[in-house]
Tab-separated table of C-alpha atoms in Angstrom:
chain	number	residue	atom	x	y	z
A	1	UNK	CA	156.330	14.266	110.747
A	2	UNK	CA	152.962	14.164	108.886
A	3	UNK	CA	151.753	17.038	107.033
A	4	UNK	CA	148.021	17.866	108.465
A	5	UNK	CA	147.851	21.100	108.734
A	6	UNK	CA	145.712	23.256	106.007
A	7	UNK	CA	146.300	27.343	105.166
A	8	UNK	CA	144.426	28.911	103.375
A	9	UNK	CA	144.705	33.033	101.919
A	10	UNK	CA	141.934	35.347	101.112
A	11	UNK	CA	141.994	38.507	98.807
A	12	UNK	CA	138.815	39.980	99.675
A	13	UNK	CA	136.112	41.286	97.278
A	14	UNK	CA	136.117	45.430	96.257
A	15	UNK	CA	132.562	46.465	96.795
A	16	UNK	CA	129.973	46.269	94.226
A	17	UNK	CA	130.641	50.154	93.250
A	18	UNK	CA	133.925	49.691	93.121
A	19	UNK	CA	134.134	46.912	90.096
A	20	UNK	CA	133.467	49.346	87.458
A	21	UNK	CA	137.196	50.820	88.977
A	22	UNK	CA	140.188	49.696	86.560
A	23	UNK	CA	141.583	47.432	89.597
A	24	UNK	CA	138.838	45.203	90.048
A	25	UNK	CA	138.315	45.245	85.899
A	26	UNK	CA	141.858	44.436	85.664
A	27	UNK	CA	141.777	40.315	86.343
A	28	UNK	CA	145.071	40.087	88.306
A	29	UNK	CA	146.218	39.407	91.877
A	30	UNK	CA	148.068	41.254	94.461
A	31	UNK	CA	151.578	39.404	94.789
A	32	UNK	CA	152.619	40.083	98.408
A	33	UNK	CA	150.066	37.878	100.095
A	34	UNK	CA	151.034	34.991	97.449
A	35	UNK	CA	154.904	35.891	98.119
A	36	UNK	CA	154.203	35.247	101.247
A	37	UNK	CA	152.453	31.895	100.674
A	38	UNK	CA	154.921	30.785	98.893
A	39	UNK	CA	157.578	30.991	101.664
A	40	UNK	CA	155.610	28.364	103.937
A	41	UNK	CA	154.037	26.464	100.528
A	42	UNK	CA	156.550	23.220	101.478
A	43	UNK	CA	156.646	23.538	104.794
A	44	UNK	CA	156.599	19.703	106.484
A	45	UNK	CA	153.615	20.197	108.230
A	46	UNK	CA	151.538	21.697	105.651
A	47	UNK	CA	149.130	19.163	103.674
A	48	UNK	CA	147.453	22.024	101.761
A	49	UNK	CA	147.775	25.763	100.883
A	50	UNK	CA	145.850	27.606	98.663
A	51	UNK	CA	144.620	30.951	98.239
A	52	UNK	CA	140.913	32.505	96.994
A	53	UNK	CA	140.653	35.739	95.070
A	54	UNK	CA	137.222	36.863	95.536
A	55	UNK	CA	137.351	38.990	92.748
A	56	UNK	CA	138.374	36.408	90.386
A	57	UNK	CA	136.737	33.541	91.854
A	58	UNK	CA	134.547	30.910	90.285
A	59	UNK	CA	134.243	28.529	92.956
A	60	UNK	CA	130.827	27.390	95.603
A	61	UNK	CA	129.062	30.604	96.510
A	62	UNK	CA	127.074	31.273	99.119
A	63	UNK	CA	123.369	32.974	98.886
A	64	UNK	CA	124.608	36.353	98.531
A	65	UNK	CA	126.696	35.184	95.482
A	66	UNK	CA	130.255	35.537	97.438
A	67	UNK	CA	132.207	32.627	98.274
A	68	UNK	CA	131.195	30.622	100.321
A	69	UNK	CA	133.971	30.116	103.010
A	70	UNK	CA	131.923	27.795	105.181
A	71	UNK	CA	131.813	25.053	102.430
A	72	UNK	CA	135.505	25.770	101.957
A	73	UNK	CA	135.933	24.667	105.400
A	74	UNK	CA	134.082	21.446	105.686
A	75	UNK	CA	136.238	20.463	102.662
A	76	UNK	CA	139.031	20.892	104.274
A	77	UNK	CA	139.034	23.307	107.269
A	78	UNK	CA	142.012	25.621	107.687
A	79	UNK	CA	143.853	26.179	110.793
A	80	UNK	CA	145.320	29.176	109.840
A	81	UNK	CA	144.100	32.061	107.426
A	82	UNK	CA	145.761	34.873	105.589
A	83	UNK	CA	144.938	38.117	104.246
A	84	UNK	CA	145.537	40.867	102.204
A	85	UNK	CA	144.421	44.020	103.975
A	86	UNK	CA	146.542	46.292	101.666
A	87	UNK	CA	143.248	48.203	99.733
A	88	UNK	CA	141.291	50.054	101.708
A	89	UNK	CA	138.041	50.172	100.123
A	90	UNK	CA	137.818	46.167	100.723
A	91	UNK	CA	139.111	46.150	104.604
A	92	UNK	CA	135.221	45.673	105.451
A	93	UNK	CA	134.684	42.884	103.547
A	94	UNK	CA	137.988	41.280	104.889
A	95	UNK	CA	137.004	42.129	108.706
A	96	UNK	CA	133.927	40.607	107.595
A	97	UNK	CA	135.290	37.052	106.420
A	98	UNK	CA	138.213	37.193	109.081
A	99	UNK	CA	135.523	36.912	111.546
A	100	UNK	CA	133.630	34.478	110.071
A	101	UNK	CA	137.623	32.393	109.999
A	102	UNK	CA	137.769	33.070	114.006
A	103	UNK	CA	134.242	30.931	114.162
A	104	UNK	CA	135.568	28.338	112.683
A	105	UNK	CA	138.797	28.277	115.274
A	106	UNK	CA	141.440	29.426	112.533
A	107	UNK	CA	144.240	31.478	113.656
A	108	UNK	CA	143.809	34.966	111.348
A	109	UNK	CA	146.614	37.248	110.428
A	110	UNK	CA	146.739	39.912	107.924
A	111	UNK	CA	149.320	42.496	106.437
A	112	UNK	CA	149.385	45.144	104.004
A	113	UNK	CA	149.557	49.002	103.892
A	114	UNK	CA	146.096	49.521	105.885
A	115	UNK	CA	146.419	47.333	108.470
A	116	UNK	CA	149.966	48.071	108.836
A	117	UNK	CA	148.483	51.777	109.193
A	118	UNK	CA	146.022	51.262	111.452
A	119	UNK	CA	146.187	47.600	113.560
A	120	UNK	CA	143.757	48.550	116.748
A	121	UNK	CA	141.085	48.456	114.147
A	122	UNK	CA	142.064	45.527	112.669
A	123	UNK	CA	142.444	43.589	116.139
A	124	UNK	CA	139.277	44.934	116.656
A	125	UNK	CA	137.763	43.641	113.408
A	126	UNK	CA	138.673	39.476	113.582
A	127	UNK	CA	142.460	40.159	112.963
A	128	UNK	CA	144.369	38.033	115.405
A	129	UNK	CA	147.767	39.453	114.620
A	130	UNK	CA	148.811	42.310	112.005
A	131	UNK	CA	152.107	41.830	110.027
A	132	UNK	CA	153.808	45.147	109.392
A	133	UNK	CA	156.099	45.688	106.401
A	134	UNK	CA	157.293	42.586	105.050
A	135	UNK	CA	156.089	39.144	105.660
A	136	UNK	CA	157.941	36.690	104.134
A	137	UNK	CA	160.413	36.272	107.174
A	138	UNK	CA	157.923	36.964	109.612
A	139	UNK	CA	155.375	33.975	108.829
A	140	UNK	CA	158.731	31.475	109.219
A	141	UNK	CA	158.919	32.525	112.868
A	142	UNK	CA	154.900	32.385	113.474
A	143	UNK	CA	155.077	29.081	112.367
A	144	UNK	CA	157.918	28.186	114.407
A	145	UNK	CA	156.194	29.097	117.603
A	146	UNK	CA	152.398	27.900	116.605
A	147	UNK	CA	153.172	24.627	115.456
A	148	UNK	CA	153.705	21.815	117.766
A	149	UNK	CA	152.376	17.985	117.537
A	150	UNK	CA	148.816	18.626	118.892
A	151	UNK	CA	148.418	21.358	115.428
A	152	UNK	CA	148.197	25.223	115.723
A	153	UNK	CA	148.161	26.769	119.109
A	154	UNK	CA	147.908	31.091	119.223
A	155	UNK	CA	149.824	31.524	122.609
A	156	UNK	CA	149.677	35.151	122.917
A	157	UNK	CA	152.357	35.020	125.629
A	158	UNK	CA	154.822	33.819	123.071
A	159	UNK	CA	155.081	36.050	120.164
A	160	UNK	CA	156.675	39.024	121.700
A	161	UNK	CA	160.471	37.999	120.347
A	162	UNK	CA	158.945	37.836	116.771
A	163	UNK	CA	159.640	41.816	115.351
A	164	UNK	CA	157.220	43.481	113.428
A	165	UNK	CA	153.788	42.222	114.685
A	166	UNK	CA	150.799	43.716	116.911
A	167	UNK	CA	148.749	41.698	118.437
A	168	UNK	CA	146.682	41.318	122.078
A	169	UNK	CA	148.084	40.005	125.004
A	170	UNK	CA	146.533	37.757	127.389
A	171	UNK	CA	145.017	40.194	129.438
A	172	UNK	CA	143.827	42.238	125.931
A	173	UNK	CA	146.504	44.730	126.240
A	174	UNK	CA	147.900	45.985	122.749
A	175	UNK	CA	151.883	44.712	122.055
A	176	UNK	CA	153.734	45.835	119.261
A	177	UNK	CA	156.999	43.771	118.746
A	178	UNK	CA	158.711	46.908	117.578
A	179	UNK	CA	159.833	47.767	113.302
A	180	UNK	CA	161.375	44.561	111.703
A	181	UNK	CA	164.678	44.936	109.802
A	182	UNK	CA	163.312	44.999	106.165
A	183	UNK	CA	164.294	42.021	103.894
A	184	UNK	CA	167.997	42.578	102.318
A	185	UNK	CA	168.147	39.835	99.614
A	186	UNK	CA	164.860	39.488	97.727
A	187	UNK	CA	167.131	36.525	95.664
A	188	UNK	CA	166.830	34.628	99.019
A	189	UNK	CA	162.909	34.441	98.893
A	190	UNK	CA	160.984	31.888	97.128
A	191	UNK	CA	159.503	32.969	93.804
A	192	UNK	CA	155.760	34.130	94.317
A	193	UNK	CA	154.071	31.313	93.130
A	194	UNK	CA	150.494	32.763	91.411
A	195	UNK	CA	149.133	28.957	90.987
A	196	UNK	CA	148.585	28.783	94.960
A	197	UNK	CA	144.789	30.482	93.729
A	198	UNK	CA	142.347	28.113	93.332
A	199	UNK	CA	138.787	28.455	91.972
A	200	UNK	CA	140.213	30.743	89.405
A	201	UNK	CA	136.916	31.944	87.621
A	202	UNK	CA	138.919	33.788	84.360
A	203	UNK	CA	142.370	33.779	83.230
A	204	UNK	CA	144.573	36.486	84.343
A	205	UNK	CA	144.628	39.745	82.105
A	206	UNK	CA	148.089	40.300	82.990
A	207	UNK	CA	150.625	38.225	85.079
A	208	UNK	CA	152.275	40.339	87.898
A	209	UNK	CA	155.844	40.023	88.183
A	210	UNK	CA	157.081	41.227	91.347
A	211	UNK	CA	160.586	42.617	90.679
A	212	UNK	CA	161.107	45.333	93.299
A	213	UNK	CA	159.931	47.139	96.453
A	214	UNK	CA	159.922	50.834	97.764
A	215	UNK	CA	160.309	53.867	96.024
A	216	UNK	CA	163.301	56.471	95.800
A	217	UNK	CA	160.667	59.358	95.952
A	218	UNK	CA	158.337	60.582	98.638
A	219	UNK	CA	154.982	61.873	96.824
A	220	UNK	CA	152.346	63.182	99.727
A	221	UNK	CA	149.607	60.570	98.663
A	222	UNK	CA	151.614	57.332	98.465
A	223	UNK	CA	152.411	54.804	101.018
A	224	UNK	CA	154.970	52.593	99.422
A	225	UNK	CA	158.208	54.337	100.947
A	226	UNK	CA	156.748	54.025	104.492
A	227	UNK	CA	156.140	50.174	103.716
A	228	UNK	CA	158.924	49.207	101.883
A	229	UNK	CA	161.398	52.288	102.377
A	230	UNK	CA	164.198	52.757	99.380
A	231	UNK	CA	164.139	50.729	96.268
A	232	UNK	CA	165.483	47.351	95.923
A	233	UNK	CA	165.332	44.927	93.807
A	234	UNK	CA	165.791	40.915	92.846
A	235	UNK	CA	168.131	40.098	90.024
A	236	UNK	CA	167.641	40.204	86.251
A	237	UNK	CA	167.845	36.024	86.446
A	238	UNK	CA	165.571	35.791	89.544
A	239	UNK	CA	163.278	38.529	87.491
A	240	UNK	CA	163.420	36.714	84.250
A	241	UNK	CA	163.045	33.134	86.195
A	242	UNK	CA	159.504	34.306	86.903
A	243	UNK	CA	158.566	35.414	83.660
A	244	UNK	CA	159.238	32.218	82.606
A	245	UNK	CA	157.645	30.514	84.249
A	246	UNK	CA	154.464	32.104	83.579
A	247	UNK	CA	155.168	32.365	79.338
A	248	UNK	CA	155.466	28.273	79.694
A	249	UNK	CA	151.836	28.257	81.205
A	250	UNK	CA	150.873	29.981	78.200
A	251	UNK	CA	150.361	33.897	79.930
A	252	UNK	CA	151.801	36.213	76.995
A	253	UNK	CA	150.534	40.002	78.983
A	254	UNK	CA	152.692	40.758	82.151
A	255	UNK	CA	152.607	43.842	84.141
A	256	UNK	CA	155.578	44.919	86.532
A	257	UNK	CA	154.353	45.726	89.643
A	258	UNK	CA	156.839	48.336	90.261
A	259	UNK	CA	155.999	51.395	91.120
A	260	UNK	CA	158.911	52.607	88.971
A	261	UNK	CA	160.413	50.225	86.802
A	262	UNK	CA	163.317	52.321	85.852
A	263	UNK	CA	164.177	53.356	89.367
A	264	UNK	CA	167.716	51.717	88.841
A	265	UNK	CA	167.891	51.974	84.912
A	266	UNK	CA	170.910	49.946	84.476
A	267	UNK	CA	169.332	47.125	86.122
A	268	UNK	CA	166.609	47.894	84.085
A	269	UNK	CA	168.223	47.488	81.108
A	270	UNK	CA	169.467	44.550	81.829
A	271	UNK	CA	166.811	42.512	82.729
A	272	UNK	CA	164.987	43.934	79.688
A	273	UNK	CA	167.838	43.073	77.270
A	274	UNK	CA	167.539	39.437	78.667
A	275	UNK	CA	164.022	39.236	78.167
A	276	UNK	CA	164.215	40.416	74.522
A	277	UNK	CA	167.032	37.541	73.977
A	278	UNK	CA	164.538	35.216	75.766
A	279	UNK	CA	161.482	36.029	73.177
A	280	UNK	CA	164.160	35.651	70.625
A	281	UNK	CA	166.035	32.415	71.350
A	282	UNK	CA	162.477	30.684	71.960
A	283	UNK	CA	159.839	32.755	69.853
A	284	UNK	CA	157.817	33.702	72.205
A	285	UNK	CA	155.294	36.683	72.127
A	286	UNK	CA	155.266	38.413	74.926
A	287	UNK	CA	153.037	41.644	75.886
A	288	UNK	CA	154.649	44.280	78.956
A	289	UNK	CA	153.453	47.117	80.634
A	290	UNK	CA	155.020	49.262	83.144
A	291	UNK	CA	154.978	51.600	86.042
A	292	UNK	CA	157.414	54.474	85.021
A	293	UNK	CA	158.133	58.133	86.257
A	294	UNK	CA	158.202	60.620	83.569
A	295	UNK	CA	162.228	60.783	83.662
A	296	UNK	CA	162.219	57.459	81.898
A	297	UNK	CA	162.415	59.909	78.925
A	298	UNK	CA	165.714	60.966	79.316
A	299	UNK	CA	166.880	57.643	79.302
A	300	UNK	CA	167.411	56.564	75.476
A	301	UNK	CA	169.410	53.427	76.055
A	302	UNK	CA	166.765	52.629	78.589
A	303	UNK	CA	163.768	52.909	75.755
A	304	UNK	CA	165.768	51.420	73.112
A	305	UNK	CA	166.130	48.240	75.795
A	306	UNK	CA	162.054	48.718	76.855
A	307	UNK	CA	161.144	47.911	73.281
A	308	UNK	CA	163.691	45.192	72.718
A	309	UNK	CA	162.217	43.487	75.223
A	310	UNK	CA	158.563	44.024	74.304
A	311	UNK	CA	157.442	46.770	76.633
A	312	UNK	CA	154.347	48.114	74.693
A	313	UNK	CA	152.491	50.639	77.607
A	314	UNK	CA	153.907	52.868	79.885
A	315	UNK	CA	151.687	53.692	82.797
A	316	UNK	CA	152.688	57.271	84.116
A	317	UNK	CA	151.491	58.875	86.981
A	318	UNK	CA	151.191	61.917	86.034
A	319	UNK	CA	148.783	63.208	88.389
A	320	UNK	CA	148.082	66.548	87.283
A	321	UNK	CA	148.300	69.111	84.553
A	322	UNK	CA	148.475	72.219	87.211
A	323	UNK	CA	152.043	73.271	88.877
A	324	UNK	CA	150.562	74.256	92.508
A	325	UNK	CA	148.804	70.814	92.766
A	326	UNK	CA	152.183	69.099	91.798
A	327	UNK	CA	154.399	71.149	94.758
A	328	UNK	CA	151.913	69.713	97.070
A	329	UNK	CA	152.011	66.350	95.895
A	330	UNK	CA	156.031	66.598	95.981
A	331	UNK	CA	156.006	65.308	92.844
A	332	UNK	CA	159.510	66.707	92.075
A	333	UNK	CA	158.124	67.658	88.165
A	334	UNK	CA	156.332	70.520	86.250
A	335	UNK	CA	153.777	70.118	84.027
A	336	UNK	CA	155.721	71.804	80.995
A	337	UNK	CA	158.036	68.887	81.999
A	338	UNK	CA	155.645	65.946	81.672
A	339	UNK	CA	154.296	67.556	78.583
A	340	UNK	CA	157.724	67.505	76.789
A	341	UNK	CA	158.589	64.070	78.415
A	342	UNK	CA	155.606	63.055	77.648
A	343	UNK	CA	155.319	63.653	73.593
A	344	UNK	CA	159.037	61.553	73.449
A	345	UNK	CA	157.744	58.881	74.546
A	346	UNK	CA	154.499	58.326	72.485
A	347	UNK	CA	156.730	57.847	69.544
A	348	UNK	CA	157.083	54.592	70.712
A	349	UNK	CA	155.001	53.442	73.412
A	350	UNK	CA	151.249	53.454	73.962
A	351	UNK	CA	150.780	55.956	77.319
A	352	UNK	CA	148.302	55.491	79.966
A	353	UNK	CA	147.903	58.478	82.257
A	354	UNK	CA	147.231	58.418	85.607
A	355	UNK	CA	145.413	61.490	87.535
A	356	UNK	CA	144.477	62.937	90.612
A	357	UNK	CA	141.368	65.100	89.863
A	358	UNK	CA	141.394	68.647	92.175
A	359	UNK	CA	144.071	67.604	94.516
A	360	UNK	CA	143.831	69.470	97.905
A	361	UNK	CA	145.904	71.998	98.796
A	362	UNK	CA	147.218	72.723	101.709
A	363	UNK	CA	146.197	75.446	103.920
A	364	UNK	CA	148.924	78.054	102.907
A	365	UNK	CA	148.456	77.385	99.123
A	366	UNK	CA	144.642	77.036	98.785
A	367	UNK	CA	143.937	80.659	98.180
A	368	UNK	CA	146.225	81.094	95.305
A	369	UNK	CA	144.627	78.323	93.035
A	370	UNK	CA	140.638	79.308	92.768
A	371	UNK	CA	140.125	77.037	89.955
A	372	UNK	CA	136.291	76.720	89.169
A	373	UNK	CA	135.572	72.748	87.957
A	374	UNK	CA	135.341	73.974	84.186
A	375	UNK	CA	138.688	75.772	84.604
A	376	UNK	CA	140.654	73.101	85.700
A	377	UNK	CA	138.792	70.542	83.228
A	378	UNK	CA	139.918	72.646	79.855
A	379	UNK	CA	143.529	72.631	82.139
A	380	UNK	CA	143.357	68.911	81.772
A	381	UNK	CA	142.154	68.874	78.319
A	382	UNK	CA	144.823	70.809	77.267
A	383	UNK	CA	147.441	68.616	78.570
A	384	UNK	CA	146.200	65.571	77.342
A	385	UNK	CA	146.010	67.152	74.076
A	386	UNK	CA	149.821	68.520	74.426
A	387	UNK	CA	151.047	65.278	76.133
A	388	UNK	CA	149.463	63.249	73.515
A	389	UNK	CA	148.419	60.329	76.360
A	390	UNK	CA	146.241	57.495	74.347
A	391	UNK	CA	144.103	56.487	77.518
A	392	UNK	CA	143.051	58.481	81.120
A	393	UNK	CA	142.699	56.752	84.549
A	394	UNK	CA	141.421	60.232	86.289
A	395	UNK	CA	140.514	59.665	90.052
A	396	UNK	CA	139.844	61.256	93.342
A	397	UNK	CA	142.621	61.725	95.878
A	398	UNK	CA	142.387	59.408	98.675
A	399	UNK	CA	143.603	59.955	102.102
A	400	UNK	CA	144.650	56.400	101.937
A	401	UNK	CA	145.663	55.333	105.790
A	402	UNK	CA	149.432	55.858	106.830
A	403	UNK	CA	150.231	58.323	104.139
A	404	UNK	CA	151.149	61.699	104.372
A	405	UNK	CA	148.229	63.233	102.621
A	406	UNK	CA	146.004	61.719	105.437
A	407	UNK	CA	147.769	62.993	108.240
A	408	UNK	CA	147.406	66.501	106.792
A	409	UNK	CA	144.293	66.193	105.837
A	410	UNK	CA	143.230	65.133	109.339
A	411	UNK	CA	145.154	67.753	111.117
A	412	UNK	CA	143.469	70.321	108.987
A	413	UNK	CA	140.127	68.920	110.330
A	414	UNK	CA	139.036	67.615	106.369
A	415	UNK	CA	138.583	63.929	106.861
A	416	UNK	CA	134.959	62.732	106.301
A	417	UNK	CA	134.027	60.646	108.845
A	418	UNK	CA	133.919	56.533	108.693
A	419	UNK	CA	130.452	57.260	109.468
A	420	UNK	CA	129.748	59.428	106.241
A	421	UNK	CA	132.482	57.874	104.093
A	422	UNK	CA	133.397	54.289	104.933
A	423	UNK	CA	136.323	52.504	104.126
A	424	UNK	CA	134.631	50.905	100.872
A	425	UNK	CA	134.275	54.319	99.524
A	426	UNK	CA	138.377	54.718	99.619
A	427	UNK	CA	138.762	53.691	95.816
A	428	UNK	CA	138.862	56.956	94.000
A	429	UNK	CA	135.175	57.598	93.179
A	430	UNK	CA	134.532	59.419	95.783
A	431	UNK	CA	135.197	62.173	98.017
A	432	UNK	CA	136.344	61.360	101.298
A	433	UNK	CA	137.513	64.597	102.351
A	434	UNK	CA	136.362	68.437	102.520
A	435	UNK	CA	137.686	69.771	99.038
């Protein structure tokens, strides 16, 4: 069987406004669309895969200084294309290159939390089919049933047995296959391989090591339960497999993408207690931050382990100094808490806090908190004062599609409209909601 076929992924570009935002300062790519590369990355068939990181990308650009996708594809034209629709405020940007992929006759699927939110639009927008949740099982099957000896065929008619997809039929009718059973085993998955990028304009400011999914808690804003559900994890040798990898390239700053690394603290303690013997045994100097919850504090075996193994930030999301805009978040904490938690744990790591500026309150709570703006600043001040946090991430809320938040917001009749407040606003700089 000769391999002919060519896939390519695309993580498309924040907005111009939105660089000056950590995430697009921050040189380092989303994992899940590489994870799910990686699955298919040998696949007999496939003569080359790659993936382009338009924010990160040094490669030919067109005359608007983007990338330039159509020489991409006279070098070696795809057949199908992937992308990461997971932030929000560069969906337009993806629509806008996913059409561009359906000129050239490539099949175009994309997953993440927005288009898993909201898939008529994407359908709409150059999408051909939308991956909910997970994707690494899912793009086995939709290679199964595109692939046959004449190259890629999208018959519509058969992808109604493969779970978790939406597409259009046929006739243009909307299907959705129906919630796939999320992944058990993340051991059983090929290791994200980050290499697949090509064009790479800088080196990496941090290497993201995928090590778990979902989250125990269920915080108004946040999306990642209703992706991924509970918490699971790969194993401390899968884990520390990856970091390897990446320390023998030469990468010495990793970041967990966790969105609570000590969501199972004995397994967190593990795999921290084998890194540390790893940098040990074979000198290495290696640099981590992590995602934590404030709780991590009352966990002393689970700090000792954290700077055995090298852990030098903590990134907390704290979210706010004020009591009423923490019961609506359902963040589970008080302030006095997070201040107390919060002075532990600068003894020995450097703290980056993370904030939602004037959260909205809901419609029953919203007359008992009449904060003017210079009241709740010298609330904030305060508490990073008390909490003793060495540097501030301090954004709007967003109503960030599938989440909670939104769905209140909307039935409470506070959205902006696309037409005020596009999707390329949705990064935090700007309201896109009636405060």
């Amino acid at each position: 069987m000769k391999r002919d076929l060519t896939v390519i992924g695309v993580i498309p570009q924040y907005p111009r406004h939105s660089q000056q935002n950590i995430y697009a300062k921050i040189k380092m790519p989303p994992v899940g669309l590489l994870s799910v590369m990686s699955q298919i990355a040998h696949h007999p068939r496939i003569k080359e895969i790659y993936a382009i990181d338009e924010n990160n990308y040094g490669g030919p650009k067109d005359s608007e200084g983007r990338p330039d996708h159509s020489f991409l594809q006279d070098r070696q034209p795809a057949q199908i294309t992937l992308f990461y629709g997971g932030m929000s405020n560069s969906i337009p940007r993806m629509y806008s290159v996913a059409s561009q992929y359906k000129t050239f006759g490539a099949v175009t699927v994309a997953g993440g939390s927005h288009v898993d939110a909201l898939p008529l639009e994407a359908l709409q927008s150059g999408i051909d089919i939308v991956v909910h949740g997970e994707g690494e099982e899912t793009i086995l099957e939709l290679l199964a049933l595109w692939i046959s000896d004449s190259g890629v065929s999208l018959n519509r008619d058969q992808l109604s047995p493969v779970q978790g997809i939406s597409f259009f039929d046929e006739t243009g009718a909307y299907v959705f296959t129906g919630k796939r059973k999320p992944i058990e085993d993340l051991n059983e998955l090929a290791d994200p391989d980050l290499t697949l990028i090509k064009f790479l304009k800088k080196r990496w400011s941090y290497v993201p090591i995928n090590r778990g999914r979902g989250c125990n808690w269920n915080c108004e804003f946040c999306i990642v339960n209703k992706i991924y559900g509970r918490y699971k994890l790969a194993s401390a040798e899968t884990t520390l497999r990856q970091l390897i990898k990446y320390a023998d390239l030469g990468y010495e700053n990793f970041f967990f993408t966790d969105d609570n690394f000590a969501q199972n603290p004995d397994d967190a303690i593990t795999l921290c207690r084998k890194i540390g013997d790893y940098k040990r045994n074979f000198r290495k100097k290696l640099d981590l931050v992590v995602q934590v919850r404030s709780e991590v504090a009352e966990n002393d075996e689970l700090i000792d382990a954290m700077r055995f193994a090298g852990v030098s930030m903590l990134a907390i999301g704290f979210e706010s100094p004020i009591n009423k805009e923490l019961r609506a978040m359902r963040k589970g904490v008080t302030a006095e808490k997070l201040i107390t938690r919060s002075h532990k744990l600068s003894n020995d790591f450097y703290l980056h806090g993370m904030f939602i500026f004037g959260y909205p309150l809901n419609e029953n709570t919203r007359a008992d908190s009449s904060f003017t703006i210079q009241e709740r600043a010298r609330h904030y001040i305060k508490f990073f004062k008390k909490s003793k946090i060495d540097t501030l991430q301090v954004l709007n809320a967003v109503p960030l599609p599938g989440s909670d938040l939104r769905a209140r917001l909307e039935k409470e009749g506070r959205l902006l409209p696309l037409s005020t407040v596009g999707w390329d606003k949705y990064d935090g700089l700007f309201l896109c909601y009636d405060p």
